[in-house]
XYZ file of C-alpha atoms in Angstrom:
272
model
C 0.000 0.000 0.000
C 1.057 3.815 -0.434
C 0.876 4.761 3.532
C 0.856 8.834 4.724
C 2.050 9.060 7.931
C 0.917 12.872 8.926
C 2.997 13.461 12.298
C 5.715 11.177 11.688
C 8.043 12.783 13.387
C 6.614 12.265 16.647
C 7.258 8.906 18.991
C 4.604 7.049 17.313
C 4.615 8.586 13.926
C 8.100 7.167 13.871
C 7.242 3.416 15.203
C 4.261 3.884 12.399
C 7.042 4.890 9.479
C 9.885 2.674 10.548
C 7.016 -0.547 10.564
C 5.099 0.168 7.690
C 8.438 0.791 5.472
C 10.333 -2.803 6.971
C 7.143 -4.359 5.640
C 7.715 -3.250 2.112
C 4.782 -0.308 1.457
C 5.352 2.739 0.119
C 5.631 5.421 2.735
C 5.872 8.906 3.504
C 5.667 11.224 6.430
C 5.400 14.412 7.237
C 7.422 16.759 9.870
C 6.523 20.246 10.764
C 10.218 21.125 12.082
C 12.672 18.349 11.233
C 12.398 15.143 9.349
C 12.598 12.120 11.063
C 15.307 9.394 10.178
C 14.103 6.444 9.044
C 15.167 4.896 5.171
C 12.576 4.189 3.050
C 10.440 6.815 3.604
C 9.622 10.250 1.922
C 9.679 12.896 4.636
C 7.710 15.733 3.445
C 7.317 19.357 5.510
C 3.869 20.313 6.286
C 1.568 22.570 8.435
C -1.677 21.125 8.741
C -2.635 24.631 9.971
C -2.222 25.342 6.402
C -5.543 23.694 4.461
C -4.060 23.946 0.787
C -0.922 22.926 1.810
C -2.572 19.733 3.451
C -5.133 19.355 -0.021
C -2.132 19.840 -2.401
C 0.175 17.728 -0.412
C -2.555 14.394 -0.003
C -3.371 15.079 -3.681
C 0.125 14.992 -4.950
C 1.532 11.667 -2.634
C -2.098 9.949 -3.382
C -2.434 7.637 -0.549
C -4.049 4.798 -0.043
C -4.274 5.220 3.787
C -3.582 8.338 6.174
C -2.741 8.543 9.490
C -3.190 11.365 11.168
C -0.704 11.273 14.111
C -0.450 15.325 14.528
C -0.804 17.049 17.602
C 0.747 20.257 19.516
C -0.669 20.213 23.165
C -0.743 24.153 23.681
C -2.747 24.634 19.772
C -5.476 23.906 18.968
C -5.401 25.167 15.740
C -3.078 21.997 15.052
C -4.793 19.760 17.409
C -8.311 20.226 16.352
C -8.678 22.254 12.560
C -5.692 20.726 11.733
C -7.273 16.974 11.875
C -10.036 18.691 10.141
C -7.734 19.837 7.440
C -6.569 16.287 7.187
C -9.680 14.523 6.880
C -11.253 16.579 4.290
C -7.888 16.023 2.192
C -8.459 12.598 2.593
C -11.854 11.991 1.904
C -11.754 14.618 -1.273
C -8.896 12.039 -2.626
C -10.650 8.765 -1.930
C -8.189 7.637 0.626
C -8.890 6.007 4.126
C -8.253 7.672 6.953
C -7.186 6.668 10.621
C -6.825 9.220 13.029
C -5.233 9.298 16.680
C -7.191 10.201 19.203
C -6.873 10.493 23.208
C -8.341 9.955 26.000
C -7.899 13.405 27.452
C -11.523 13.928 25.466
C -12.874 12.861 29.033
C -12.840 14.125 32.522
C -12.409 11.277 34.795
C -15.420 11.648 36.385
C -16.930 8.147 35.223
C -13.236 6.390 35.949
C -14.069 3.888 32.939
C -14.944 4.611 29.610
C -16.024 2.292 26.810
C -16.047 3.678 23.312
C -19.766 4.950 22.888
C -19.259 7.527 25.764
C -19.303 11.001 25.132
C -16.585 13.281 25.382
C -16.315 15.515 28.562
C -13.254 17.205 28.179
C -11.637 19.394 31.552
C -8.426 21.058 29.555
C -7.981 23.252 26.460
C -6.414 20.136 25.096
C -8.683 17.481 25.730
C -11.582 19.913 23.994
C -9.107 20.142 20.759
C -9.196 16.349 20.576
C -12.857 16.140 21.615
C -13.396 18.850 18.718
C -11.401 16.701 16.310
C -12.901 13.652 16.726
C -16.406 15.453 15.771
C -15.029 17.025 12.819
C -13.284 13.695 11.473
C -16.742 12.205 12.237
C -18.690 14.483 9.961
C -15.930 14.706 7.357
C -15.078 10.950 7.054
C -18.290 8.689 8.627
C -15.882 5.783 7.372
C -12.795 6.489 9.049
C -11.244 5.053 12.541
C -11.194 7.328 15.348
C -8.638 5.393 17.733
C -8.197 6.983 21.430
C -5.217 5.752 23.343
C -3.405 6.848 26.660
C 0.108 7.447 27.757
C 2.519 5.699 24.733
C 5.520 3.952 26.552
C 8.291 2.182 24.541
C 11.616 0.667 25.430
C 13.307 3.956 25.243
C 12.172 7.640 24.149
C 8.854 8.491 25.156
C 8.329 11.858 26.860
C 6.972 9.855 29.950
C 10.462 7.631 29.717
C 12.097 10.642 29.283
C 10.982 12.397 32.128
C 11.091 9.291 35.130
C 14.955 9.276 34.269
C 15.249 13.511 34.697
C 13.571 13.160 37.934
C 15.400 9.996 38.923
C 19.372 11.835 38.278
C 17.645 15.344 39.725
C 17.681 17.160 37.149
C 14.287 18.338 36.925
C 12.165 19.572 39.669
C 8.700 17.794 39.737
C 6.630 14.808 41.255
C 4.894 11.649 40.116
C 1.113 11.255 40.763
C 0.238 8.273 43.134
C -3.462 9.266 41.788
C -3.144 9.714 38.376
C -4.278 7.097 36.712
C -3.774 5.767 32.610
C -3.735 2.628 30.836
C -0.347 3.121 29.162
C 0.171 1.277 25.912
C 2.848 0.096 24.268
C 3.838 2.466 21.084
C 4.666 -1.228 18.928
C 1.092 -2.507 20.438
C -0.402 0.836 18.902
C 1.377 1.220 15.802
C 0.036 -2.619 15.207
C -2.954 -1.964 16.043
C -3.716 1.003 14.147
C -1.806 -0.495 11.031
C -4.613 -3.855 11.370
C -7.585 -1.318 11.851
C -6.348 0.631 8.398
C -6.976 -2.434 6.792
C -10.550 -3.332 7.440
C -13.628 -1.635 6.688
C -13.897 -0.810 10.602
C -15.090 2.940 11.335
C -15.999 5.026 14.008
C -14.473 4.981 17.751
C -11.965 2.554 18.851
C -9.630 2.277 22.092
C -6.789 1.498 21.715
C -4.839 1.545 25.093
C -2.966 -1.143 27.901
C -4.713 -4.039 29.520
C -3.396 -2.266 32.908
C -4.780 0.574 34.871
C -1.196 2.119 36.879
C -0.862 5.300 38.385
C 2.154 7.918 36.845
C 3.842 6.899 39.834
C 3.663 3.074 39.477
C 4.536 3.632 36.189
C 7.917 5.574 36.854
C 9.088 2.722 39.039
C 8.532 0.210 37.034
C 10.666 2.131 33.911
C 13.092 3.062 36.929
C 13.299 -0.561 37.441
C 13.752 -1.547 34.294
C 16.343 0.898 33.441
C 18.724 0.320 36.405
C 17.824 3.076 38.109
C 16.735 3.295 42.030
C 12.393 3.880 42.478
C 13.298 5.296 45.739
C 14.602 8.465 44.253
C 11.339 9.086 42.016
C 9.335 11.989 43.774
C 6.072 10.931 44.108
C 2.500 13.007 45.427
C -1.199 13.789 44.401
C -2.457 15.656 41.871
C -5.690 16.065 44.167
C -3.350 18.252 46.269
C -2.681 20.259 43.597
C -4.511 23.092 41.548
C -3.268 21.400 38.272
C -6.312 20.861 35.849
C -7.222 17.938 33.939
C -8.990 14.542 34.711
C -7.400 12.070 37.483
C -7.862 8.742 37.139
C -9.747 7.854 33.242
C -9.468 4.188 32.019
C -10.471 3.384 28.477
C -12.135 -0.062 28.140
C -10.758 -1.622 25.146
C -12.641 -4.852 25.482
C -14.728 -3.995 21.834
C -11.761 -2.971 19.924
C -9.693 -5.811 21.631
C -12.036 -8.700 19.927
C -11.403 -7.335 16.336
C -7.436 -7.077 16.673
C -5.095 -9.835 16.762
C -2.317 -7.499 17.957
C -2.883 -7.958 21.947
C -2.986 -5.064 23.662
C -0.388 -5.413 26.355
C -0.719 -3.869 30.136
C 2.143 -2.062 31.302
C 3.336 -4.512 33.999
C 4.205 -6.913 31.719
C 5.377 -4.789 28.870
C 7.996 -2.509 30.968
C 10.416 -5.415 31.626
């Protein structure tokens, strides 16, 4: 297939570029600041603030499937009317479309969340997925809308990254004991998104770990892995804070589980 990998940059636009090119397709992948590094693939600049440059640039690679991996926290002119950028590019040139999704779309007031909730964001953020996920929706009825949680790998995640500043001292900061994800493996989620592009499945999927581990629990058990000592990992509650966003949210997968073959690994057993 002829794969589009908008975001590829990013952690998991690069697992999605470096698997999709070892198994032979035709790839490229787009960067906003600097191209990523893998062979085999066609890194391309783009802004999907920029509609026409998102039409022209679809239109002239022709792919068979997009994913839409693009994000920027802080903007949600990227965030949200940039995925809407995308999916009308995509649709307009007949191609299908997966895009990445989160599940800061919902407050954590329900704890668990199976796929046919609806969104409650708390944070600028969370609304700019939330508003995203409405416009792919309406754009593209046919296209996969897969929320995930915190992406962990074996090295170079932000989250990876940041357990191993806190653990030499180097950065001031805590890990929540109550913040709670489902973390998910970024080779689980490349699979899985990769398997969904090639069904007819649309709509909402979740896409996240089989376990439910606190920021905290998390850290130690990268700390672990890595050689390095839990006990120096600052740990507290976001409760006690006046930080905003959702506390504990846990996407039920179960639905989206029974049409994969990639399992969808918990982070106890994948952080080894």
């Amino acid at each position: 297939m002829k794969i589009l990998i908008v975001g590829g940059s990013g952690f998991l636009g690069n697992e999605l570029a470096q698997r999709t090119a070892t198994d032979g397709h035709i790839v490229a992948a787009t960067y906003l600041t600097r191209p990523g590094t893998t062979a085999g693939v066609n890194w391309l600049p783009l802004d999907v603030r920029d509609r026409t440059a998102v039409v022209d640039l679809i239109g002239a690679v022709n792919p068979d499937v997009v994913i839409n991996a693009a994000f920027r926290q802080s903007d949600w002119v990227t965030t949200a009317v940039g995925a809407a950028h995308v999916a009308i590019a995509t649709s307009g040139n007949g191609g299908r479309l997966v895009h990445v999704s989160s599940d800061a779309v919902f407050s954590g007031k329900a704890v668990t969340y199976a796929e046919d909730c609806v969104p409650d964001p708390v944070t600028p953020y969370g609304a700019a997925k939330a508003a995203a996920e409405t416009a792919v929706q309406v754009i593209d009825p046919a296209a996969v809308i897969a929320r995930t949680s915190l992406i962990i790998g074996d090295s170079g995640s932000p989250h990876e990254g940041l357990v191993h500043s806190l653990a030499a001292g180097s950065m001031d900061g805590v890990l929540f004991t109550d913040d709670v994800r489902c973390p998910v493996h970024v080779g689980d989620l490349a699979a899985a998104l990769l398997e969904l592009a090639n069904t007819d499945r649309a709509g909402i999927h979740h896409i996240a770990g089989a376990d439910a581990v606190s920021r905290y629990e998390l850290g130690c058990l990268i700390a672990q892995r890595d050689g390095l000592d839990p006990a120096r990992l600052p740990f507290g509650r976001r409760a006690d804070t006046d930080l905003p966003g959702p506390i504990d949210v846990r996407l039920d997968c179960g639905l989206t589980q029974r049409h994969l073959e990639t399992r969808l690994r918990g982070a106890r057993e994948f952080v080894q």
